[in-house]
Amino acid sequence: AMAAFPHRAVNTVVCALLMLSLLAEARVFGNGLSQARITPQEQVLLSYNISMPRMTWGAINTWWIGGPVSNDNAYISFYVDGEHTPSIALQVNMACGVGFPDSDVPWGNSFFGHYARTTGWSNQIPVPFTKSIIVTFRADIAADLWIYVRGLEMPLDSPLPVGNIALPSGARLHLQTVEGLYQPLDFVTIASYNPPSSELHSYVLATSLSLSSGNENVLEGCYRVYNSYANDTADGRWPGVLIATGTEDYFLSSYYCDGGLFHTENSGYTHYSSSANGAANMSFYRIHSNDPLRFGGEGFRMVWRVGDVTDPATGLKCTLQTGGTPAGDSQPTYVRSYAWFYSW
């Protein structure tokens, strides 16, 4: 009888866990502030803990912000599962694919949009977590504020749909940012990931790009990906996989976006302004829900170039890593980039 006792204890625990799993139901959580104040001091908007640990997981699935136009540049941060430094720290307009002040509204897609001349920004890129989430906000300029954030807690075996991919519990969102001045023909790593051995998958969902350059020849730059984080493997060495034959090509336009600004489900050209000397400001977004950029256990790198070169021997552009004839006259360019990707 004594020998059987441990088995009865195990069975009791299993039954208890099964009962708890049956009780694990989806629930909405969130918070909002109306007629509040945003200041340079970081403030907490939401602090939420999973109600049934090991039985449920959660995801922030929407945030919205309103107020005066200075709130276009507000900052929102997400501290996932007890982080001391937020893994997701964003500026509102760049998180929605717009790098400059703009009033070309309203527009939106499945993941973000700008719905009013005065703010009205919204984002639905899911931020998953397994234990807890803290959401904060701040701004360089103090102003009135309307803001809310909302999410869903769900059973552990419920997948999280993101575009055409169902993410399992434990998936993590990453936001990698680039900001700085780059020289003509520099290679810029838009995103890269060296996964731990426990992760076998990564998925680039969306990117945003903001450029301030001496002319538009910067758009000659091509995009490529490598199916390895390491650059000394077969999948990590040049030339990788050429995924776009020019910058505007990657954003599904052509001829320096001669069709003008646009906002679609797959991509957008969200801002253009220029000066008399030819200098140009441009911003774009690209969403890969319909053409997933998925990678395996070796990780990945996604690289863009500031302008590009033509091979004089073949006449082809985007084939040479060094040398070649510059395509146009690319100028030093101030680059801002966001890349959103998941890993699991």
CSV table of C-alpha atoms in Angstrom, one decimal:
chain,number,residue,atom,x,y,z
A,1,ALA,CA,0.0,0.0,0.0
A,2,MET,CA,2.8,2.4,0.9
A,3,ALA,CA,4.5,1.7,-2.5
A,4,ALA,CA,1.4,2.7,-4.3
A,5,PHE,CA,1.0,6.0,-2.5
A,6,PRO,CA,3.4,8.0,-4.7
A,7,HIS,CA,1.4,6.9,-7.7
A,8,ARG,CA,-1.8,8.1,-6.1
A,9,ALA,CA,-0.1,11.4,-5.3
A,10,VAL,CA,1.0,11.9,-8.9
A,11,ASN,CA,-2.4,11.0,-10.2
A,12,THR,CA,-4.0,13.6,-7.8
A,13,VAL,CA,-1.6,16.3,-9.1
A,14,VAL,CA,-2.3,15.4,-12.7
A,15,CYS,CA,-6.0,15.5,-12.1
A,16,ALA,CA,-5.7,18.9,-10.4
A,17,LEU,CA,-3.7,20.3,-13.3
A,18,LEU,CA,-6.3,19.0,-15.7
A,19,MET,CA,-9.1,20.7,-13.8
A,20,LEU,CA,-7.1,24.0,-13.7
A,21,SER,CA,-6.5,23.8,-17.4
A,22,LEU,CA,-10.3,23.4,-18.0
A,23,LEU,CA,-10.8,26.6,-15.9
A,24,ALA,CA,-8.2,28.6,-17.9
A,25,GLU,CA,-10.3,30.8,-20.1
A,26,ALA,CA,-9.5,33.9,-22.2
A,27,ARG,CA,-9.9,37.2,-20.5
A,28,VAL,CA,-9.4,40.8,-21.6
A,29,PHE,CA,-7.1,43.1,-19.6
A,30,GLY,CA,-5.9,46.7,-20.1
A,31,ASN,CA,-6.0,50.3,-19.0
A,32,GLY,CA,-6.5,53.8,-20.3
A,33,LEU,CA,-6.0,57.4,-19.3
A,34,SER,CA,-8.3,60.3,-20.4
A,35,GLN,CA,-7.3,63.9,-20.1
A,36,ALA,CA,-4.0,62.9,-18.4
A,37,ARG,CA,-0.6,64.5,-18.8
A,38,ILE,CA,2.5,63.1,-20.5
A,39,THR,CA,5.9,64.4,-19.3
A,40,PRO,CA,9.5,63.5,-19.7
A,41,GLN,CA,9.1,61.4,-16.6
A,42,GLU,CA,8.4,57.8,-17.4
A,43,GLN,CA,4.9,56.8,-16.1
A,44,VAL,CA,3.3,53.4,-15.8
A,45,LEU,CA,0.1,52.9,-17.8
A,46,LEU,CA,-0.4,49.2,-17.1
A,47,SER,CA,1.1,46.5,-14.8
A,48,TYR,CA,-0.4,43.1,-15.3
A,49,ASN,CA,0.4,39.6,-14.0
A,50,ILE,CA,-0.8,36.4,-15.5
A,51,SER,CA,-3.7,35.2,-13.4
A,52,MET,CA,-3.1,31.5,-13.8
A,53,PRO,CA,0.7,30.9,-14.1
A,54,ARG,CA,1.7,27.8,-16.2
A,55,MET,CA,-2.0,27.6,-17.4
A,56,THR,CA,-2.3,30.8,-19.4
A,57,TRP,CA,-0.2,33.3,-21.3
A,58,GLY,CA,-0.9,36.7,-22.7
A,59,ALA,CA,-0.3,39.4,-25.3
A,60,ILE,CA,-0.8,43.1,-25.6
A,61,ASN,CA,-2.8,43.3,-28.9
A,62,THR,CA,-3.5,47.1,-29.2
A,63,TRP,CA,-2.4,50.5,-28.1
A,64,TRP,CA,-3.7,53.9,-29.1
A,65,ILE,CA,-2.6,57.5,-28.3
A,66,GLY,CA,-4.1,60.9,-28.8
A,67,GLY,CA,-3.5,64.5,-27.8
A,68,PRO,CA,-1.6,67.4,-29.5
A,69,VAL,CA,0.8,66.7,-32.4
A,70,SER,CA,3.8,66.7,-30.1
A,71,ASN,CA,2.6,63.3,-28.9
A,72,ASP,CA,3.5,61.9,-32.4
A,73,ASN,CA,7.0,61.7,-30.9
A,74,ALA,CA,6.0,60.1,-27.6
A,75,TYR,CA,7.7,57.0,-26.3
A,76,ILE,CA,6.0,53.7,-25.2
A,77,SER,CA,7.9,50.9,-23.6
A,78,PHE,CA,7.0,47.3,-22.8
A,79,TYR,CA,8.8,45.4,-19.9
A,80,VAL,CA,8.2,41.7,-20.6
A,81,ASP,CA,8.3,39.1,-17.9
A,82,GLY,CA,10.2,41.1,-15.3
A,83,GLU,CA,12.7,42.9,-17.5
A,84,HIS,CA,14.6,45.7,-16.0
A,85,THR,CA,15.3,47.2,-19.5
A,86,PRO,CA,12.4,47.1,-21.9
A,87,SER,CA,12.8,44.8,-24.9
A,88,ILE,CA,10.2,46.9,-26.8
A,89,ALA,CA,10.9,50.6,-26.6
A,90,LEU,CA,9.3,52.6,-29.4
A,91,GLN,CA,8.6,56.1,-30.7
A,92,VAL,CA,4.9,56.4,-31.7
A,93,ASN,CA,5.2,57.6,-35.3
A,94,MET,CA,8.1,55.3,-36.3
A,95,ALA,CA,6.2,52.3,-34.8
A,96,CYS,CA,3.5,53.1,-37.4
A,97,GLY,CA,5.9,53.6,-40.3
A,98,VAL,CA,6.1,57.4,-40.4
A,99,GLY,CA,9.4,59.1,-39.7
A,100,PHE,CA,8.5,62.8,-40.1
A,101,PRO,CA,5.6,65.1,-39.2
A,102,ASP,CA,2.8,64.4,-41.7
A,103,SER,CA,-0.9,64.9,-42.1
A,104,ASP,CA,-1.6,62.5,-44.9
A,105,VAL,CA,-4.5,60.8,-43.0
A,106,PRO,CA,-6.5,58.8,-42.4
A,107,TRP,CA,-5.0,55.4,-43.2
A,108,GLY,CA,-4.4,52.1,-41.6
A,109,ASN,CA,-3.7,48.4,-42.1
A,110,SER,CA,-4.0,45.2,-40.0
A,111,PHE,CA,-1.1,46.2,-37.8
A,112,PHE,CA,-1.0,50.0,-37.4
A,113,GLY,CA,-2.3,53.3,-38.7
A,114,HIS,CA,-2.8,57.0,-38.4
A,115,TYR,CA,-6.4,58.0,-38.2
A,116,ALA,CA,-6.6,61.7,-37.4
A,117,ARG,CA,-4.7,64.9,-38.3
A,118,THR,CA,-4.0,65.4,-34.6
A,119,THR,CA,-2.4,62.1,-33.4
A,120,GLY,CA,-4.9,59.2,-33.4
A,121,TRP,CA,-2.0,56.6,-33.8
A,122,SER,CA,-2.8,52.9,-33.3
A,123,ASN,CA,-0.8,49.7,-33.3
A,124,GLN,CA,-1.8,46.1,-33.2
A,125,ILE,CA,1.5,44.3,-33.4
A,126,PRO,CA,1.1,41.7,-30.6
A,127,VAL,CA,3.5,41.7,-27.7
A,128,PRO,CA,3.4,38.3,-26.1
A,129,PHE,CA,4.4,37.4,-22.5
A,130,THR,CA,4.3,34.4,-20.2
A,131,LYS,CA,4.4,36.0,-16.7
A,132,SER,CA,3.9,39.7,-16.6
A,133,ILE,CA,3.9,42.9,-18.6
A,134,ILE,CA,4.5,46.6,-17.7
A,135,VAL,CA,3.7,49.4,-20.2
A,136,THR,CA,5.0,52.9,-19.7
A,137,PHE,CA,4.9,56.2,-21.5
A,138,ARG,CA,6.9,59.5,-21.7
A,139,ALA,CA,7.6,62.4,-24.0
A,140,ASP,CA,10.2,65.1,-24.5
A,141,ILE,CA,7.5,67.7,-24.4
A,142,ALA,CA,4.8,67.8,-21.7
A,143,ALA,CA,1.3,67.7,-23.1
A,144,ASP,CA,-2.3,66.6,-22.6
A,145,LEU,CA,-2.8,62.9,-23.2
A,146,TRP,CA,-5.4,60.3,-24.1
A,147,ILE,CA,-4.0,56.8,-24.2
A,148,TYR,CA,-5.1,53.2,-23.8
A,149,VAL,CA,-3.6,49.7,-24.1
A,150,ARG,CA,-5.3,46.4,-24.2
A,151,GLY,CA,-4.5,42.7,-24.3
A,152,LEU,CA,-5.7,39.2,-24.0
A,153,GLU,CA,-4.9,36.4,-21.6
A,154,MET,CA,-5.5,33.0,-23.0
A,155,PRO,CA,-5.0,29.2,-22.3
A,156,LEU,CA,-1.5,28.0,-22.7
A,157,ASP,CA,-2.4,25.8,-25.7
A,158,SER,CA,-4.0,28.7,-27.6
A,159,PRO,CA,-1.8,30.0,-30.5
A,160,LEU,CA,-1.3,33.7,-31.1
A,161,PRO,CA,-2.2,34.5,-34.7
A,162,VAL,CA,0.1,37.0,-36.3
A,163,GLY,CA,-0.6,37.5,-40.0
A,164,ASN,CA,-0.6,34.0,-41.5
A,165,ILE,CA,1.5,32.4,-38.8
A,166,ALA,CA,0.2,31.0,-35.4
A,167,LEU,CA,2.8,31.7,-32.7
A,168,PRO,CA,3.0,29.2,-29.8
A,169,SER,CA,3.1,30.1,-26.2
A,170,GLY,CA,6.5,31.3,-25.2
A,171,ALA,CA,7.1,33.2,-28.5
A,172,ARG,CA,8.9,36.6,-28.0
A,173,LEU,CA,8.7,39.9,-29.9
A,174,HIS,CA,11.9,41.8,-30.6
A,175,LEU,CA,12.2,45.3,-31.8
A,176,GLN,CA,15.6,46.3,-33.3
A,177,THR,CA,16.3,49.9,-34.1
A,178,VAL,CA,18.9,51.7,-36.1
A,179,GLU,CA,19.6,55.4,-35.9
A,180,GLY,CA,22.6,57.3,-37.2
A,181,LEU,CA,24.5,58.9,-40.0
A,182,TYR,CA,25.8,56.5,-42.7
A,183,GLN,CA,28.1,57.1,-45.6
A,184,PRO,CA,27.4,56.2,-49.3
A,185,LEU,CA,27.7,52.4,-50.0
A,186,ASP,CA,27.7,51.5,-46.3
A,187,PHE,CA,25.9,48.3,-45.4
A,188,VAL,CA,23.3,48.8,-42.7
A,189,THR,CA,22.1,45.8,-40.6
A,190,ILE,CA,18.4,46.3,-40.3
A,191,ALA,CA,17.9,43.2,-38.1
A,192,SER,CA,19.9,40.3,-37.0
A,193,TYR,CA,19.4,37.5,-34.5
A,194,ASN,CA,21.6,34.9,-33.0
A,195,PRO,CA,19.1,32.5,-31.3
A,196,PRO,CA,19.7,30.4,-28.2
A,197,SER,CA,19.8,26.7,-28.7
A,198,SER,CA,16.2,26.4,-27.4
A,199,GLU,CA,14.8,28.5,-30.3
A,200,LEU,CA,14.5,27.1,-33.8
A,201,HIS,CA,12.3,29.7,-35.5
A,202,SER,CA,12.3,33.5,-36.2
A,203,TYR,CA,9.9,35.6,-38.3
A,204,VAL,CA,10.4,39.2,-39.5
A,205,LEU,CA,6.9,40.7,-39.4
A,206,ALA,CA,7.5,44.3,-40.3
A,207,THR,CA,10.1,47.1,-40.9
A,208,SER,CA,10.0,50.9,-41.0
A,209,LEU,CA,12.6,53.1,-42.7
A,210,SER,CA,13.2,56.8,-42.4
A,211,LEU,CA,15.8,58.6,-44.6
A,212,SER,CA,17.2,62.1,-44.7
A,213,SER,CA,19.7,62.3,-47.6
A,214,GLY,CA,21.4,64.8,-49.9
A,215,ASN,CA,19.4,63.3,-52.9
A,216,GLU,CA,17.2,60.4,-53.8
A,217,ASN,CA,20.0,58.2,-55.2
A,218,VAL,CA,20.1,56.6,-51.7
A,219,LEU,CA,17.1,54.6,-53.0
A,220,GLU,CA,19.4,52.6,-55.3
A,221,GLY,CA,20.3,50.5,-52.2
A,222,CYS,CA,19.3,46.9,-52.3
A,223,TYR,CA,18.0,44.6,-49.5
A,224,ARG,CA,19.3,41.1,-48.8
A,225,VAL,CA,18.9,38.5,-46.1
A,226,TYR,CA,21.2,35.7,-44.8
A,227,ASN,CA,19.8,32.5,-43.4
A,228,SER,CA,22.5,32.5,-40.7
A,229,TYR,CA,23.6,35.0,-38.1
A,230,ALA,CA,27.2,34.0,-38.5
A,231,ASN,CA,28.9,35.4,-41.6
A,232,ASP,CA,31.4,32.6,-41.9
A,233,THR,CA,28.9,29.9,-42.8
A,234,ALA,CA,27.6,28.9,-46.2
A,235,ASP,CA,24.2,30.6,-45.5
A,236,GLY,CA,25.9,33.6,-43.9
A,237,ARG,CA,28.3,34.6,-46.6
A,238,TRP,CA,27.9,37.1,-49.4
A,239,PRO,CA,25.7,37.4,-51.4
A,240,GLY,CA,23.0,35.9,-49.3
A,241,VAL,CA,19.5,36.2,-50.8
A,242,LEU,CA,18.7,39.3,-52.7
A,243,ILE,CA,15.1,40.2,-51.7
A,244,ALA,CA,14.8,43.6,-53.3
A,245,THR,CA,16.6,45.3,-56.3
A,246,GLY,CA,16.3,48.8,-54.8
A,247,THR,CA,15.0,50.5,-51.7
A,248,GLU,CA,11.6,51.5,-53.2
A,249,ASP,CA,11.4,48.1,-54.8
A,250,TYR,CA,11.5,46.5,-51.3
A,251,PHE,CA,8.5,48.7,-50.4
A,252,LEU,CA,6.8,47.5,-53.5
A,253,SER,CA,7.0,50.7,-55.5
A,254,SER,CA,9.2,51.7,-58.4
A,255,TYR,CA,11.1,54.5,-60.1
A,256,TYR,CA,11.8,56.4,-56.9
A,257,CYS,CA,8.1,56.1,-55.9
A,258,ASP,CA,6.9,58.2,-58.8
A,259,GLY,CA,3.3,57.2,-58.0
A,260,GLY,CA,3.4,59.3,-54.9
A,261,LEU,CA,2.6,58.5,-51.3
A,262,PHE,CA,0.6,55.3,-50.6
A,263,HIS,CA,-0.6,53.2,-47.6
A,264,THR,CA,-1.5,49.5,-48.3
A,265,GLU,CA,-1.8,46.3,-46.4
A,266,ASN,CA,1.6,45.2,-47.5
A,267,SER,CA,3.7,48.4,-47.7
A,268,GLY,CA,3.6,52.1,-47.5
A,269,TYR,CA,5.4,55.3,-48.7
A,270,THR,CA,4.4,57.6,-45.8
A,271,HIS,CA,6.3,60.8,-46.2
A,272,TYR,CA,8.2,62.8,-48.8
A,273,SER,CA,9.6,66.3,-48.6
A,274,SER,CA,12.5,68.0,-50.4
A,275,SER,CA,14.5,71.2,-50.5
A,276,ALA,CA,15.7,73.3,-53.4
A,277,ASN,CA,19.2,71.7,-53.3
A,278,GLY,CA,17.7,68.2,-53.9
A,279,ALA,CA,17.9,66.9,-50.3
A,280,ALA,CA,15.0,64.6,-49.5
A,281,ASN,CA,13.2,63.2,-46.5
A,282,MET,CA,11.4,59.9,-47.0
A,283,SER,CA,9.8,57.2,-44.8
A,284,PHE,CA,8.3,53.8,-45.6
A,285,TYR,CA,6.9,50.6,-44.0
A,286,ARG,CA,6.8,47.0,-45.1
A,287,ILE,CA,4.7,44.2,-43.6
A,288,HIS,CA,5.6,40.5,-44.2
A,289,SER,CA,2.4,38.9,-43.1
A,290,ASN,CA,1.6,37.7,-46.7
A,291,ASP,CA,5.2,36.9,-47.7
A,292,PRO,CA,6.8,35.7,-44.4
A,293,LEU,CA,10.5,36.1,-43.9
A,294,ARG,CA,11.1,33.0,-41.7
A,295,PHE,CA,14.4,31.6,-40.5
A,296,GLY,CA,15.6,28.6,-38.7
A,297,GLY,CA,17.9,27.7,-35.8
A,298,GLU,CA,21.0,29.5,-37.3
A,299,GLY,CA,19.3,32.9,-37.0
A,300,PHE,CA,19.5,35.5,-39.7
A,301,ARG,CA,20.7,38.9,-40.8
A,302,MET,CA,18.8,41.5,-42.9
A,303,VAL,CA,20.9,44.1,-44.6
A,304,TRP,CA,20.3,47.2,-46.6
A,305,ARG,CA,22.8,49.4,-48.5
A,306,VAL,CA,23.1,53.2,-48.7
A,307,GLY,CA,22.9,53.4,-52.5
A,308,ASP,CA,24.6,50.7,-54.5
A,309,VAL,CA,26.9,49.9,-57.4
A,310,THR,CA,26.8,48.4,-60.9
A,311,ASP,CA,29.1,45.7,-62.1
A,312,PRO,CA,30.7,47.2,-65.3
A,313,ALA,CA,31.4,43.7,-66.6
A,314,THR,CA,27.7,42.6,-66.6
A,315,GLY,CA,25.8,45.9,-66.2
A,316,LEU,CA,23.9,44.4,-63.2
A,317,LYS,CA,23.3,46.3,-60.0
A,318,CYS,CA,23.4,44.8,-56.5
A,319,THR,CA,25.8,42.0,-57.3
A,320,LEU,CA,29.1,43.4,-56.0
A,321,GLN,CA,30.1,43.7,-52.3
A,322,THR,CA,33.1,45.9,-53.1
A,323,GLY,CA,34.2,47.9,-56.2
A,324,GLY,CA,31.9,48.6,-59.1
A,325,THR,CA,30.5,51.9,-60.4
A,326,PRO,CA,28.2,53.8,-58.0
A,327,ALA,CA,24.6,54.0,-59.2
A,328,GLY,CA,24.0,57.7,-59.2
A,329,ASP,CA,25.6,60.0,-56.5
A,330,SER,CA,24.4,58.8,-53.1
A,331,GLN,CA,25.1,61.2,-50.3
A,332,PRO,CA,25.6,60.8,-46.5
A,333,THR,CA,22.2,59.7,-45.1
A,334,TYR,CA,20.7,59.9,-41.7
A,335,VAL,CA,18.9,56.6,-41.2
A,336,ARG,CA,16.2,55.5,-38.8
A,337,SER,CA,14.9,51.9,-38.9
A,338,TYR,CA,12.6,49.7,-37.0
A,339,ALA,CA,12.5,45.9,-37.4
A,340,TRP,CA,9.9,43.8,-35.6
A,341,PHE,CA,10.4,40.0,-35.4
A,342,TYR,CA,9.4,37.1,-33.3
A,343,SER,CA,11.4,34.1,-32.1
A,344,TRP,CA,10.4,30.8,-30.6
